[in-house]
Amino acid sequence: MFSYPLISIPFGENFNQRLVDALINQADSPLDLAQTLILVPNHRAILGLKNAFLQKAPQDNLLLPKILSLNDLGDHNPLGIPLIDALPKKVDSCKRLGILSQLILKFPGYTSTPQALKAARLLGTVLDEMQRWGLDSRKIETIVSTDYAEHWQLSLDFLKIVTHQWPQILQELGAIDDQARTHQALKAVATFWKHHPPVHRVVIAGSTGATPGIASLMKTVLTLPKGQVFLYGLDSPEVTYPLPHPQHAIQKLLSVLEVPSAQIYFTRPTYPLATDRHQLVQRSTSSTLTKADGKIKPPHLIPCSNLQQEAKVIALIMRQSIDTTTGPIVLVTPNQNLGDWVEQELARWDLTANRSDALKLAETPPARFMISVANYLQNPTVGGLLCILKHPFCAKASDRKTHLETIRSLEITIIRRPNFEFEDLRSAFAQYLDILSLPDALSTLNDFLDHHRAICGKLTGDTTPTCPLWQQNDGAALKEFLDNLNNQAPYFSGISNQTYAGVFKTLLDQAPGLHNTKGIGSRLHILGTFESRLSDAEVMILGGLNEDSWPQAPQENPWLNRAMRQQLGLPLPEWYIGLSAHDFWACFYAPQLYLTRSLEENGAPTLASRWWQRLEAVYLKNQTSTPPDPWQEWADQLVPIAPSIELMPPAPCPPIEARPKCLYVTEVERLMRDPYAVYAKHCLGLKPLPSLTQDSQALKRGQLIHTVLDQYIRANGGLSPTLDHLLNFAYPYFQKDHTSRTFWWQRFQKIAAWVVQEWQSAPALKRLSEHKGHVSFVVGNHTVEIKAIADRLDLMETHVAVIDYKTGAVPSLKEMKQGLSPQLGLEAWMLYRHGFSVPHAKHIKAALWHLTGQNPAGRVINLDITEEFLADTETGLYNLFLTFLNDQTSYFACPNPDHAPHYNDYSHLERLKEWQG
């Protein structure tokens, strides 16, 4: 083994432990081991390898070798190689984004900065991928545009930004792209070692050589006197594996390394399970699925109904493993949402897992606060203002308790009152509105950032460097990012108040993530697929095994199609799927292995991962008699289920003196359909707070039409109307906002023509609008009063007509006759009882005017008013009050669901869904 330059450790073996054992056995002395250089794929692999060495330290008192990540060679030159120091510095990511967005804005079709920034991010991925593979961007010019459709020809024109303009700009800046520097640094190390071979041992361990730069360095290491490469999971080099087989990438690496099979040392598995699992892997990845040996115990495949249940199952497995195992317990998943859910479920047992994925800066509390402020500055709304003023950072440096009490009081007394307008905030919230404003002259990103930061500082109550916004780790990282962004701001195009929020959020998404420090030292780990490489676990859970999750869906590229990628020499999507497959099967050899997936996610059905489907097919041919553990049932039992109780509807029964004896006609209908709502309003004094959002458009349209007709009659009488006169009068009312002016005015013109025609066909002596009335009568020992505001009363020569306007849904004539919708009938009865203070009429007519502005613009629904109808109305009203003025009568909630009101402000108090369900 010591004489072989290339050594393969099979899947299932503890890679780090076998590597450590091999290096210790090869070392001539402790100093020889300490001088060894080991290059691994990522930082988590460094941590795992160090832990493996430390496990040997109590026995052998080792001096640790130098362990570095391959990707770090180009960042700060840890090897001190002069060729790397001579490389140009890497261009700042924000600077690159700003310059590319300016170039894109010159291209036809791109008009806004946020749009250009998004395109610049995608263009940056094209640059990064080409440089990662060591390709010259000028190679794009070799693609023959006439071979492609017009769309792709435009794409090639667009990509001239990459081939012509961007390289020239980099040259002027004296900089280089990050991925290009990494690639050139790897080449520089290889070149330096060819001419100056190190005298100490150099080892590259665990890398798949997925990029040309790393593969070239591995080839150079194999030529060194003390160079070795340790591969993980290399199968037979004699068999050719096509894409997307998990062995394809590592087999392609062998062709680059040009190592004969005789110079490859394959270490042997040390425990039987690895051999059994390897047999299953071969069966599952072969072109024909064949039955495995019946003695092989398959891993646990656990399908779950949804993502939440999957997270509960995983958390249960991890919790059980804490008591039954002593080694690491690892969840590997590319689905960050699943990781978040699992983290929450573990909290029920006060367990914390160490996560490999970085925390996005844009999702930290300080960044969210700044985003809320940016959104408000772009689009001031009441909801946005309260979101800022109630945020934990607002007034954090001052008396926050008093601040919150003040804001809550102002919300109730001003914002939540009826007919509130945004302008009403000017006096009460003047202090905050003055802070939350931007000068009109701002046009550069620097100006916006400076004012934005100043505003956020003032809102916290501290504008000094000790502002609480910058104090914690996330705040310090945000401040560092914003300081750098201020330095790079001149490279961005001009922006406006309407685009700043979008630009700010896009730039925050570019910020480097924060290191996740939670769970350090824990046995529980939640890893991504890349970070899981070389990880060792006693219990391994592979979660989120659905297509487009694992393997992940190929990234969309609007500028390069499949044929173009082949011409450029870029890898096809199947290449990345093969690498993902390699990561998957590398995790397949843990002593305890669980595979999970959710059958649906976000309410949509999912498709099982291709590896799940293959394993399931193999296992169906290899079923065992041992029934699986009911993890799904256990997961469902995690949520405490209360003993079954019969939920009864609310039935309050207040004393007589507390019961309402004065109602409007609309409340009489509510008393019949939903007595509890009347109880809540009149007995408890509960009134719904107005919504922070705008009222529904239909309601506002109805109120506007009512107002226009009312004011017109009050001003002109409505006795001799003309269409032009009514339209000229109404026009100013519809010019107050865009919706009224653009949409509702068109409808009202049709309504006005219909109304004028009705008025002209039925001339009146007098028209009364929004006319108030009331009637009192005795019920038992109590005097009851009924009130109403009639939309219109028309005094004719032969009769008086009571008319009610409706612009939305209208009750049926049957409901009005039966008294289920009694508003119009009660107004007619009040007119009969002289409740409206108008001359007595022998005949009364009642009608609904349904005003829609459609085709037809309106229609009349006449309610036949007879003496019998009036008598029945009075009797029904008397009996209704007689019933509810009885201290034994309860105010039930929607006693008849078929007749429940369409709108119910008290449904949450009535708990309708609990007892009606």
Tab-separated table of N, CA, C and O in Angstrom, residues 29 42 93 129 212 254 306 375 380 429-430 489 540 553 569 579 749-750 785 837 870:
chain	number	residue	atom	x	y	z
A	29	SER	N	8.649	9.284	11.068
A	29	SER	CA	8.795	9.828	12.415
A	29	SER	C	7.635	10.793	12.665
A	29	SER	O	6.934	11.204	11.725
A	42	ASN	N	-13.271	20.233	1.229
A	42	ASN	CA	-13.977	21.349	1.850
A	42	ASN	C	-13.577	21.474	3.319
A	42	ASN	O	-12.853	20.641	3.866
A	93	SER	N	-17.435	40.816	-5.679
A	93	SER	CA	-18.676	40.290	-6.277
A	93	SER	C	-19.695	41.391	-6.515
A	93	SER	O	-20.411	41.378	-7.526
A	129	GLU	N	-18.980	29.236	-14.384
A	129	GLU	CA	-18.885	27.855	-14.833
A	129	GLU	C	-17.789	27.693	-15.880
A	129	GLU	O	-17.021	26.723	-15.850
A	212	PRO	N	-11.187	20.611	-14.070
A	212	PRO	CA	-9.862	20.408	-14.675
A	212	PRO	C	-8.725	20.902	-13.789
A	212	PRO	O	-7.644	20.299	-13.778
A	254	LEU	N	-9.607	9.094	-13.740
A	254	LEU	CA	-8.517	8.144	-13.964
A	254	LEU	C	-7.896	8.330	-15.345
A	254	LEU	O	-6.682	8.206	-15.521
A	306	ASN	N	-46.195	14.207	3.904
A	306	ASN	CA	-45.804	15.562	3.533
A	306	ASN	C	-44.481	15.913	4.200
A	306	ASN	O	-43.901	15.104	4.941
A	375	ASN	N	-38.830	48.757	1.779
A	375	ASN	CA	-40.138	48.540	1.162
A	375	ASN	C	-41.069	49.712	1.441
A	375	ASN	O	-41.828	50.143	0.562
A	380	PRO	N	-45.183	53.534	0.614
A	380	PRO	CA	-45.671	53.773	1.980
A	380	PRO	C	-47.094	53.227	2.173
A	380	PRO	O	-48.013	53.600	1.443
A	429	PHE	N	-48.294	60.709	13.901
A	429	PHE	CA	-47.066	59.983	13.595
A	429	PHE	C	-46.028	60.880	12.922
A	429	PHE	O	-45.154	60.390	12.215
A	430	ALA	N	-46.123	62.157	13.139
A	430	ALA	CA	-45.236	63.089	12.452
A	430	ALA	C	-43.771	62.778	12.717
A	430	ALA	O	-42.929	62.859	11.817
A	489	ALA	N	-20.505	51.197	-4.749
A	489	ALA	CA	-21.707	51.844	-5.288
A	489	ALA	C	-21.473	52.621	-6.576
A	489	ALA	O	-22.354	52.668	-7.448
A	540	MET	N	-27.221	7.195	9.593
A	540	MET	CA	-27.282	8.090	8.435
A	540	MET	C	-28.720	8.140	7.940
A	540	MET	O	-29.337	7.105	7.711
A	553	ALA	N	-32.785	19.812	-9.652
A	553	ALA	CA	-33.111	20.133	-11.039
A	553	ALA	C	-31.970	20.938	-11.667
A	553	ALA	O	-31.352	21.773	-11.001
A	569	GLY	N	-17.593	22.924	-24.495
A	569	GLY	CA	-16.852	22.016	-23.620
A	569	GLY	C	-17.333	22.043	-22.185
A	569	GLY	O	-16.629	21.563	-21.282
A	579	LEU	N	-22.412	13.310	-10.277
A	579	LEU	CA	-21.727	13.709	-9.047
A	579	LEU	C	-22.663	13.608	-7.849
A	579	LEU	O	-22.271	13.175	-6.760
A	749	GLN	N	-71.112	55.566	-15.887
A	749	GLN	CA	-71.779	56.233	-17.005
A	749	GLN	C	-72.995	55.441	-17.468
A	749	GLN	O	-74.047	56.001	-17.787
A	750	LYS	N	-72.868	54.092	-17.465
A	750	LYS	CA	-74.017	53.250	-17.830
A	750	LYS	C	-75.083	53.299	-16.742
A	750	LYS	O	-76.284	53.360	-17.031
A	785	GLU	N	-87.294	49.927	19.912
A	785	GLU	CA	-87.175	50.938	18.869
A	785	GLU	C	-86.449	50.338	17.655
A	785	GLU	O	-85.431	49.662	17.799
A	837	SER	N	-91.431	60.427	8.992
A	837	SER	CA	-91.862	61.830	9.052
A	837	SER	C	-92.134	62.393	7.666
A	837	SER	O	-91.644	63.472	7.299
A	870	LEU	N	-97.733	43.847	5.520
A	870	LEU	CA	-97.356	44.749	6.599
A	870	LEU	C	-97.749	44.169	7.952
A	870	LEU	O	-97.005	44.281	8.932
